[in-house]
PDB file of C-alpha atoms (C1' of nucleotides) in Angstrom:
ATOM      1  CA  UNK A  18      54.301  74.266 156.411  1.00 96.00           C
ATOM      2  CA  UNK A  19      56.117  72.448 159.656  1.00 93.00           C
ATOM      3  CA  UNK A  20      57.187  68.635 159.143  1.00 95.00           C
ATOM      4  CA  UNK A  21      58.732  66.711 161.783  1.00 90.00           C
ATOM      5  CA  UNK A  22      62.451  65.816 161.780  1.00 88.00           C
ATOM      6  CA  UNK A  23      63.425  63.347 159.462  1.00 88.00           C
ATOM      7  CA  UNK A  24      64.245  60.068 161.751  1.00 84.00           C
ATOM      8  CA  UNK A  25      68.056  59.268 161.318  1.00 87.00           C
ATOM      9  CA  UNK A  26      68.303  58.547 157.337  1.00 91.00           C
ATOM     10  CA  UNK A  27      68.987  54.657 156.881  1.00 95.00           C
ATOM     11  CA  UNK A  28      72.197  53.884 154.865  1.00 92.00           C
ATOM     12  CA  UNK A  29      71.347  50.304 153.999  1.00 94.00           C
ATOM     13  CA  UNK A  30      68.519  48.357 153.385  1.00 95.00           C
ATOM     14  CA  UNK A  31      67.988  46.621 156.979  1.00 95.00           C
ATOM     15  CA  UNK A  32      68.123  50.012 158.258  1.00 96.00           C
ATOM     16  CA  UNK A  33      65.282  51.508 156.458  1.00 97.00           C
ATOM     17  CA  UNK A  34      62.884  48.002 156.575  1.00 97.00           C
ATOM     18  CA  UNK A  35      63.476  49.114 160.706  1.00 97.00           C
ATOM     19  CA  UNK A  36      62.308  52.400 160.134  1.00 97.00           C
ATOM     20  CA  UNK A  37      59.587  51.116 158.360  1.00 97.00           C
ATOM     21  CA  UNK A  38      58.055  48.517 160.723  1.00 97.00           C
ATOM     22  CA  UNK A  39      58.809  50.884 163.426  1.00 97.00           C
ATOM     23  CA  UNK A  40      56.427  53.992 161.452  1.00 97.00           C
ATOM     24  CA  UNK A  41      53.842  51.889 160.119  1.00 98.00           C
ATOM     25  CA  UNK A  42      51.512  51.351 163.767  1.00 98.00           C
ATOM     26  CA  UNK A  43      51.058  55.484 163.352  1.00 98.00           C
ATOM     27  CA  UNK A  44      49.267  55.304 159.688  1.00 98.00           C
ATOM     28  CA  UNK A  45      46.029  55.857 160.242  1.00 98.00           C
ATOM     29  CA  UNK A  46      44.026  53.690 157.344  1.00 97.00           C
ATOM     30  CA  UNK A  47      40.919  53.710 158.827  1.00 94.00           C
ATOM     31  CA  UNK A  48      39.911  57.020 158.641  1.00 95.00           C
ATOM     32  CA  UNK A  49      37.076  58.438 156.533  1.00 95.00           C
ATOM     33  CA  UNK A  50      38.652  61.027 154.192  1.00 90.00           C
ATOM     34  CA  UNK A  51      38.936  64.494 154.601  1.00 93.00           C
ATOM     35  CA  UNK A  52      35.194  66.084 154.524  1.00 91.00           C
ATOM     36  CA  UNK A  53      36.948  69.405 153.087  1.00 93.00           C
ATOM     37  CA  UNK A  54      39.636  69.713 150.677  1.00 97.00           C
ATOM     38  CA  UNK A  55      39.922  72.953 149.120  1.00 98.00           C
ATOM     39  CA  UNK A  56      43.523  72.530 148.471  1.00 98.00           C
ATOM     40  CA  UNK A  57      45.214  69.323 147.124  1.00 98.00           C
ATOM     41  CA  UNK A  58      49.830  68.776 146.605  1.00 98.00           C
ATOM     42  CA  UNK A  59      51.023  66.742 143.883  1.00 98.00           C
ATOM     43  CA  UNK A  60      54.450  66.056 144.446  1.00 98.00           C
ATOM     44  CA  UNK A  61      57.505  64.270 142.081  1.00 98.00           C
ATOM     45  CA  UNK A  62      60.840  63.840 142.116  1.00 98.00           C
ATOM     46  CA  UNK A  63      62.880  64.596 138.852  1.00 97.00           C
ATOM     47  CA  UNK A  64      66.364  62.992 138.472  1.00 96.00           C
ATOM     48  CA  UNK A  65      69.289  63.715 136.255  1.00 93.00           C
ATOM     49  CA  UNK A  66      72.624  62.292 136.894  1.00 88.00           C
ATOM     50  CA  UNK A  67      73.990  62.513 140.378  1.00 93.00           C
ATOM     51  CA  UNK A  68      71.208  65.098 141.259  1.00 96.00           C
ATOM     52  CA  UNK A  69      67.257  64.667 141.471  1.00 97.00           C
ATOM     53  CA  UNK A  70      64.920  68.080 142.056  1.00 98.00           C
ATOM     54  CA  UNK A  71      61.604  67.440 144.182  1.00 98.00           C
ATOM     55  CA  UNK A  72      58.644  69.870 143.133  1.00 98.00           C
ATOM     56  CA  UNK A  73      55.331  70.843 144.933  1.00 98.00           C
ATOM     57  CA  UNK A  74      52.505  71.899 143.458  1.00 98.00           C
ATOM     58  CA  UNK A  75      49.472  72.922 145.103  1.00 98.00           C
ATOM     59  CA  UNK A  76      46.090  73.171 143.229  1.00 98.00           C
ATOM     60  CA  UNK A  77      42.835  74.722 144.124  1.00 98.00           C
ATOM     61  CA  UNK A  78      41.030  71.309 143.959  1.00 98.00           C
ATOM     62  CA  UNK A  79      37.933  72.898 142.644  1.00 96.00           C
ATOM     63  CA  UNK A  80      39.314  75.032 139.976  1.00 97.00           C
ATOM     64  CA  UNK A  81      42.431  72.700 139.964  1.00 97.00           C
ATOM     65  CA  UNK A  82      44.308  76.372 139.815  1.00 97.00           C
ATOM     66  CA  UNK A  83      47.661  76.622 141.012  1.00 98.00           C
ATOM     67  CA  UNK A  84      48.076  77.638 144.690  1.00 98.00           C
ATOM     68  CA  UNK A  85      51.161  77.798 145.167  1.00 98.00           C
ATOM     69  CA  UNK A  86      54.968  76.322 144.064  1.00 98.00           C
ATOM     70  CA  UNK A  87      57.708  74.971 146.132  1.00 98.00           C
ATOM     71  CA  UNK A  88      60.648  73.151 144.782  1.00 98.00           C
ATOM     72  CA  UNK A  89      64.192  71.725 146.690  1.00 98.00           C
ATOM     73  CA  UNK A  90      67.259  69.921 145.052  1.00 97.00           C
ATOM     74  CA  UNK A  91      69.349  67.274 146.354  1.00 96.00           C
ATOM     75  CA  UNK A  92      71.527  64.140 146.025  1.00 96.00           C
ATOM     76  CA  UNK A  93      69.926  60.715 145.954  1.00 95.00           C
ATOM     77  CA  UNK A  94      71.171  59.626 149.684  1.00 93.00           C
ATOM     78  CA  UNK A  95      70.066  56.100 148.845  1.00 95.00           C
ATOM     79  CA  UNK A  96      69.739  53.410 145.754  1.00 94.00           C
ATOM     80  CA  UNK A  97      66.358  52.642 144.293  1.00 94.00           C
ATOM     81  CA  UNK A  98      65.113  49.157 145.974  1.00 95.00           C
ATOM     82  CA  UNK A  99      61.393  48.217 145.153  1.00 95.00           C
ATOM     83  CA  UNK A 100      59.701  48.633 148.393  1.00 97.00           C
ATOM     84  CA  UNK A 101      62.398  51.063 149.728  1.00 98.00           C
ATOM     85  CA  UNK A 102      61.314  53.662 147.311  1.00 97.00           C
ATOM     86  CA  UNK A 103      60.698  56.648 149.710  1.00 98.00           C
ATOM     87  CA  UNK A 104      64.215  56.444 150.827  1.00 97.00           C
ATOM     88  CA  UNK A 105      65.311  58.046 147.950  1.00 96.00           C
ATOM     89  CA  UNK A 106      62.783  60.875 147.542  1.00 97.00           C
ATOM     90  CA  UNK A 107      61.698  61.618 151.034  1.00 97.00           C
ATOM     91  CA  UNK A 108      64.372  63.560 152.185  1.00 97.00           C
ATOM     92  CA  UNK A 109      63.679  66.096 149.220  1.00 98.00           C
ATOM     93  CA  UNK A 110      59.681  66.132 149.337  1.00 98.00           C
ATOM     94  CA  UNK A 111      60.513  67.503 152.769  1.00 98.00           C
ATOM     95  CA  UNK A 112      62.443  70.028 152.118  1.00 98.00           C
ATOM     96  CA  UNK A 113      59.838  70.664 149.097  1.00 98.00           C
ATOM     97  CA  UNK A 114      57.174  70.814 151.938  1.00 98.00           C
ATOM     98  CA  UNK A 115      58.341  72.762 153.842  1.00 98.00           C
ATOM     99  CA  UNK A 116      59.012  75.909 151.838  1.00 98.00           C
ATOM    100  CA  UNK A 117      55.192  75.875 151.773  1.00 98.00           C
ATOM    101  CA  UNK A 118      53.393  78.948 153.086  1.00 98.00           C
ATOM    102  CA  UNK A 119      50.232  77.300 152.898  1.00 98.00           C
ATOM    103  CA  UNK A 120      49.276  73.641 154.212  1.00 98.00           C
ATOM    104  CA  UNK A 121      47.048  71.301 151.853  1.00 98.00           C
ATOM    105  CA  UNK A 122      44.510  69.193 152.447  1.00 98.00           C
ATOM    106  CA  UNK A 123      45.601  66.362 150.838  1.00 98.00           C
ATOM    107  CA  UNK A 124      48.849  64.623 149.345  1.00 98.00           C
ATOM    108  CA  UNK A 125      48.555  63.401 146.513  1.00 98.00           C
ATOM    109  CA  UNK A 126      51.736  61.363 145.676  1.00 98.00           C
ATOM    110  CA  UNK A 127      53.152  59.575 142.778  1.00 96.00           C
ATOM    111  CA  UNK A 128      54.053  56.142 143.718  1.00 97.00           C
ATOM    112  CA  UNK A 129      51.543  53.514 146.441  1.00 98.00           C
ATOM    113  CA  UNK A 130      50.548  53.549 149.740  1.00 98.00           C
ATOM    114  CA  UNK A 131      49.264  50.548 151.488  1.00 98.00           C
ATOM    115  CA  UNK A 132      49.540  48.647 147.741  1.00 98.00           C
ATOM    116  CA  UNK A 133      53.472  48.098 149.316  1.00 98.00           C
ATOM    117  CA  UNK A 134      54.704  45.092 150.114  1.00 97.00           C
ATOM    118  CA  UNK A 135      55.614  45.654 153.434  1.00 98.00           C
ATOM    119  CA  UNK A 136      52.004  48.134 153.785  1.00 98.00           C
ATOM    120  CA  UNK A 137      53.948  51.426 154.041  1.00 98.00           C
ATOM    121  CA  UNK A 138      54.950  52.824 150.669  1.00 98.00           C
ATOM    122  CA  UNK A 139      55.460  56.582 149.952  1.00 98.00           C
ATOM    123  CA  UNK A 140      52.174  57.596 150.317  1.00 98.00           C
ATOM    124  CA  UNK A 141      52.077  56.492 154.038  1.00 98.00           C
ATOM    125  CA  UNK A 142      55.913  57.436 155.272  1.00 98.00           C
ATOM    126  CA  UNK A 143      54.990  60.796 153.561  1.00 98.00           C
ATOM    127  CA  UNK A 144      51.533  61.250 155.348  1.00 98.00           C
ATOM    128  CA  UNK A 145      52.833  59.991 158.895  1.00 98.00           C
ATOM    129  CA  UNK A 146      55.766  62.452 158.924  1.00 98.00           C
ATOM    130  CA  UNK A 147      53.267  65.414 158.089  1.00 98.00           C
ATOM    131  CA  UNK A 148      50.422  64.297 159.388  1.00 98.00           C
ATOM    132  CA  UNK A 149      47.776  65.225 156.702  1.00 98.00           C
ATOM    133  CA  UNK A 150      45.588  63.025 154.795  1.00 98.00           C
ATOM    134  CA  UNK A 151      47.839  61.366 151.892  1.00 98.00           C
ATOM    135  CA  UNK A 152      47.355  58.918 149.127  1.00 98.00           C
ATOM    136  CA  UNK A 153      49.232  56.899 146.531  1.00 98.00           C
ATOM    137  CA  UNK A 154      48.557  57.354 142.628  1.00 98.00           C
ATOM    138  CA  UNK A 155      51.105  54.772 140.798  1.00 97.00           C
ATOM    139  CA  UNK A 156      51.188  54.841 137.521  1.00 97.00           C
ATOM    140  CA  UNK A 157      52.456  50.791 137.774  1.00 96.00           C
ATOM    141  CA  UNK A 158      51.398  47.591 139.969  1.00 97.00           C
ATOM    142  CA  UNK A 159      54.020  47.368 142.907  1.00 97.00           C
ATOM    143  CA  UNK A 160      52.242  43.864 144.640  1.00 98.00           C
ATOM    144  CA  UNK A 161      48.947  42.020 143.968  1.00 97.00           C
ATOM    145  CA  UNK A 162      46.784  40.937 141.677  1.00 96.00           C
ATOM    146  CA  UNK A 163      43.617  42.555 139.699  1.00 96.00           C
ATOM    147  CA  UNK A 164      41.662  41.778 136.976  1.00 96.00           C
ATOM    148  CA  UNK A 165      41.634  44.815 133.990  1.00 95.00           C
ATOM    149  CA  UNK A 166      38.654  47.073 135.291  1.00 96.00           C
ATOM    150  CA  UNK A 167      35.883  47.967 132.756  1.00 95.00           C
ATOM    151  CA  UNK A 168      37.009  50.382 129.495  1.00 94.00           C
ATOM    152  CA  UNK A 169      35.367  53.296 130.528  1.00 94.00           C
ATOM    153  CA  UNK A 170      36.319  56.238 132.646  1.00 96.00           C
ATOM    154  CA  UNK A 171      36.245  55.300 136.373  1.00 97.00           C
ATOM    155  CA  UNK A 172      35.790  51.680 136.283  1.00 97.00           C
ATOM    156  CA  UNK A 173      37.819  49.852 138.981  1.00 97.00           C
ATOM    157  CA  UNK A 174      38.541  46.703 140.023  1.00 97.00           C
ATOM    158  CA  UNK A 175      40.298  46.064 143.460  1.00 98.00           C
ATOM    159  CA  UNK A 176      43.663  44.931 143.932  1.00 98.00           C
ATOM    160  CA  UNK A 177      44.128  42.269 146.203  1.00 97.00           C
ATOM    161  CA  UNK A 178      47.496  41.219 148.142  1.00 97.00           C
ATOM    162  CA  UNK A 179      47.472  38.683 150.912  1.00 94.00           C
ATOM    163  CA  UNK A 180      43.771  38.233 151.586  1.00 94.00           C
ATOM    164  CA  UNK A 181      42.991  42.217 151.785  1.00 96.00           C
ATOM    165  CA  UNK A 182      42.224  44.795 149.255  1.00 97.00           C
ATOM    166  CA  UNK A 183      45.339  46.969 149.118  1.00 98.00           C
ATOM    167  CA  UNK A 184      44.330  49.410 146.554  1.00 98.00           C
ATOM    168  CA  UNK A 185      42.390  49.564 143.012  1.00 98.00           C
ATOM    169  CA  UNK A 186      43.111  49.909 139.542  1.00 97.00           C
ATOM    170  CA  UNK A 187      41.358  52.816 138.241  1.00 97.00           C
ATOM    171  CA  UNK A 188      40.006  53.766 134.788  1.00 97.00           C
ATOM    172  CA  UNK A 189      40.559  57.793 134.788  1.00 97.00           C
ATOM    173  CA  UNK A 190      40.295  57.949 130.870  1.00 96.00           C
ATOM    174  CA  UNK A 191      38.391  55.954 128.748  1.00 95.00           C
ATOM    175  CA  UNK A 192      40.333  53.377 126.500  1.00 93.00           C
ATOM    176  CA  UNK A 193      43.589  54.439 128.820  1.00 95.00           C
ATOM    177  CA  UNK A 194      45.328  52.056 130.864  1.00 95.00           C
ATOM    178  CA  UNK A 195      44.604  52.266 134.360  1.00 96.00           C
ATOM    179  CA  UNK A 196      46.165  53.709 137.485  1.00 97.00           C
ATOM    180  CA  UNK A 197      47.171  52.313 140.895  1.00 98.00           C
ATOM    181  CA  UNK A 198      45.109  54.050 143.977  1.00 98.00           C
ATOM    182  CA  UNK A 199      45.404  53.102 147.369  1.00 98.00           C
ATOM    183  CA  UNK A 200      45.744  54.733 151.019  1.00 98.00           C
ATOM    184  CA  UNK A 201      48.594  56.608 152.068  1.00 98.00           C
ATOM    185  CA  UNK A 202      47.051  57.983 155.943  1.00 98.00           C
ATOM    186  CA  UNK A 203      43.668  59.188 156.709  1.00 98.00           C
ATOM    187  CA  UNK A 204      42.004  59.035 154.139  1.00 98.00           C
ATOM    188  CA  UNK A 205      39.855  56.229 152.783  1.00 98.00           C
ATOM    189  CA  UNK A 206      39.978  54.303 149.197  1.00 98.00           C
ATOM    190  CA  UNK A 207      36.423  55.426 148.248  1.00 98.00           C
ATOM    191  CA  UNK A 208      37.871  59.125 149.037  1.00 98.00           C
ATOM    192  CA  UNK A 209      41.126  58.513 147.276  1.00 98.00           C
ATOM    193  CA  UNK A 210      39.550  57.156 144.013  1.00 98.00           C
ATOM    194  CA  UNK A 211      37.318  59.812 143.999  1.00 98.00           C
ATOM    195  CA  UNK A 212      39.631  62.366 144.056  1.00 98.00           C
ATOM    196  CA  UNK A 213      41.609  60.930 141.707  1.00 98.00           C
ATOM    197  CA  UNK A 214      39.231  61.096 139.165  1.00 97.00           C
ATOM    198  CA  UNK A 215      38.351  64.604 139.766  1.00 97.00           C
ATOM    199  CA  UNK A 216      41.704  65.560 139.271  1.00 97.00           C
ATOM    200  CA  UNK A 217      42.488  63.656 136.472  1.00 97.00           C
ATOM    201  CA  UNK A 218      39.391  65.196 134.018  1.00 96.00           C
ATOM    202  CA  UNK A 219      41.265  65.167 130.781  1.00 95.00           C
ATOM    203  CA  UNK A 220      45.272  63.225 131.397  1.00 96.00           C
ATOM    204  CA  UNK A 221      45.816  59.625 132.725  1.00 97.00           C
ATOM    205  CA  UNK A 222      47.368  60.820 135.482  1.00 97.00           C
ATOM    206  CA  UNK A 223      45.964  63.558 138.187  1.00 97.00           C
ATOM    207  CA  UNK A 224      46.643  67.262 137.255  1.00 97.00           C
ATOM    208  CA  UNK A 225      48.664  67.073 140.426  1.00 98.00           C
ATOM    209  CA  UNK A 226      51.468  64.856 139.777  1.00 97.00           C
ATOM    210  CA  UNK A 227      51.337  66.180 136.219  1.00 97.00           C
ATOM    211  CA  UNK A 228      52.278  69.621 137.218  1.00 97.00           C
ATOM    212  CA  UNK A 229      54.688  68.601 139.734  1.00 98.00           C
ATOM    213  CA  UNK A 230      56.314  66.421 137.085  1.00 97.00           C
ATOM    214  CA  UNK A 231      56.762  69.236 134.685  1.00 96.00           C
ATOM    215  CA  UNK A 232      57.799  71.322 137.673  1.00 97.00           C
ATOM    216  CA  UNK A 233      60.781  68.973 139.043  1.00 97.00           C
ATOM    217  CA  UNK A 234      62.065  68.902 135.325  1.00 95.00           C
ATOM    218  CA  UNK A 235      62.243  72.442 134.878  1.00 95.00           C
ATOM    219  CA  UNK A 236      63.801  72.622 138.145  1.00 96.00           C
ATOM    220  CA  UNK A 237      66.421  70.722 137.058  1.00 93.00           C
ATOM    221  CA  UNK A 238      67.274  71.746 133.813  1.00 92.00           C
ATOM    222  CA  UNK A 239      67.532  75.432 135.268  1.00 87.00           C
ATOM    223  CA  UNK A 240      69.575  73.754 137.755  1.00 78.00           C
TER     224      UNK A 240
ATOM    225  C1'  DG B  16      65.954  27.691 141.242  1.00 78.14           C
ATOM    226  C1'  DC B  17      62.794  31.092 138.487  1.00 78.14           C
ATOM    227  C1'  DG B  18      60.183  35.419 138.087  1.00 78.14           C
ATOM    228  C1'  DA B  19      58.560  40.069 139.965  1.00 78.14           C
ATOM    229  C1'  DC B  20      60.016  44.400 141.293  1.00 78.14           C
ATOM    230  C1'  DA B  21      56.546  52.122 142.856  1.00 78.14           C
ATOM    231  C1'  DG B  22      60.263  55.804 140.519  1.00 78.14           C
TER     232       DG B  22
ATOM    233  C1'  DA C  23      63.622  57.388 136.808  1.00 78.14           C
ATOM    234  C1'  DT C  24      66.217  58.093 132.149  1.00 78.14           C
ATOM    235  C1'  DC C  25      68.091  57.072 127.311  1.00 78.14           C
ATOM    236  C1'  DT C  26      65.240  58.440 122.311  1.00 78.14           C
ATOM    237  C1'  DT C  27      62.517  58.939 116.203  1.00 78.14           C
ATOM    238  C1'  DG C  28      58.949  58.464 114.252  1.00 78.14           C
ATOM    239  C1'  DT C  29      54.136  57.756 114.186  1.00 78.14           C
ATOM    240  C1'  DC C  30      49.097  57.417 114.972  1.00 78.14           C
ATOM    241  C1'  DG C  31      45.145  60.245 116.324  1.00 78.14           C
ATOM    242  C1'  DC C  32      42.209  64.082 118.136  1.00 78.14           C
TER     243       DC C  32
END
DNA sequence: GCGACAG
DNA sequence: ATCTTGTCGC
């Protein structure tokens, strides 16, 4: 599939908070989500030493069969900063991207989305330079505060930052600690939580970002 | 000054 | 993210 250029890749921190103030006016979070998704991408980012491998994985997201693969390896072209995240594993997911054939529906990415402290985490950056609907699946709390939602599978309770509701912790498995949902670009919470849980019917975490994980691993490994 | 801090 | 043995449970 086509992404846009990359804008010119920030070196230091004050460089990349620019970038970020100047991208977040085109994330659309007001959108209903997508009324059709037949396809869904997990993507993850795999590191080892001074390398990290970036896999795609597309899934039929009624069958949650695998669509297609795409994979890309790189060098980490900048440090890991909380709220700078996407700096690191942007540049790859690209790449990843774009060796596509087919487009999804929906990203499905492993880290927040407006549940950033600056309201543009992965999930967004990743959804504004391709356009399609995106959200953000965390596995930990990045900013605000929740109280535990209810033991069983799909309980929620929202998670508040500055006076709004920037995401919500979600129950996908009974007795399983929660994960982190929020909007990445247009697609709404109520859409993103729901597809969350149906792709997460048996793991903590959606099939999505589980078969990208294993996918960026092997990537590596086989170098 | 003291914590908190996606992956 | 990654470094790592055993252990509890379905």
């Amino acid at each position: 599939m086509k992404v846009a250029d990359l804008h010119p890749w920030p070196k230091v921190a004050e460089e990349a908070l620019a970038i970020q103030d100047r991208l977040r006016p085109l994330a659309d979070l007001t959108s209903a989500g997508p009324q059709a998704v037949r396809t869904v991408a997990g993507l993850d980012v795999a590191y080892a030493d001074d390398r990290l491998a970036a896999a795609v994985v597309v899934l039929d997201a009624e069958t949650l069969a695998v669509v297609e693969e795409a994979t890309a390896l790189d060098r980490p072209g900048f440090p890991y900063v909380p709220g700078l995240f996407a700096f690191r594993e942007l540049p790859a997911l690209v790449d990843a991207l774009r060796a596509l054939s087919v487009t999804p529906d929906l990203l499905v990415c492993d880290g927040h989305g407006l549940a950033h402290p600056k309201r543009f985490g992965l999930a967004c950056h990743l959804g504004v330079l391709t356009g399609l609907p995106s959200i953000g699946v965390g596995k930990t709390r990045l900013v605000g505060d929740y109280d535990e939602p209810g033991d069983e599978r799909g309980a929620w309770s929202p998670v508040g930052d500055g006076g709004q509701e920037v995401g919500r912790a979600l129950r996908t498995q009974t007795g399983v600690k929660p994960v982190f949902v929020s909007v990445g670009h247009r697609a709404d919470l109520d859409t993103a939580c729901a597809m969350t849980l149906r792709l997460a019917p048996r793991y903590r975490l959606p099939e999505t970002t589980r078969r990208a994980d294993h996918l960026s691993r092997e990537t590596l490994r086989a170098r």
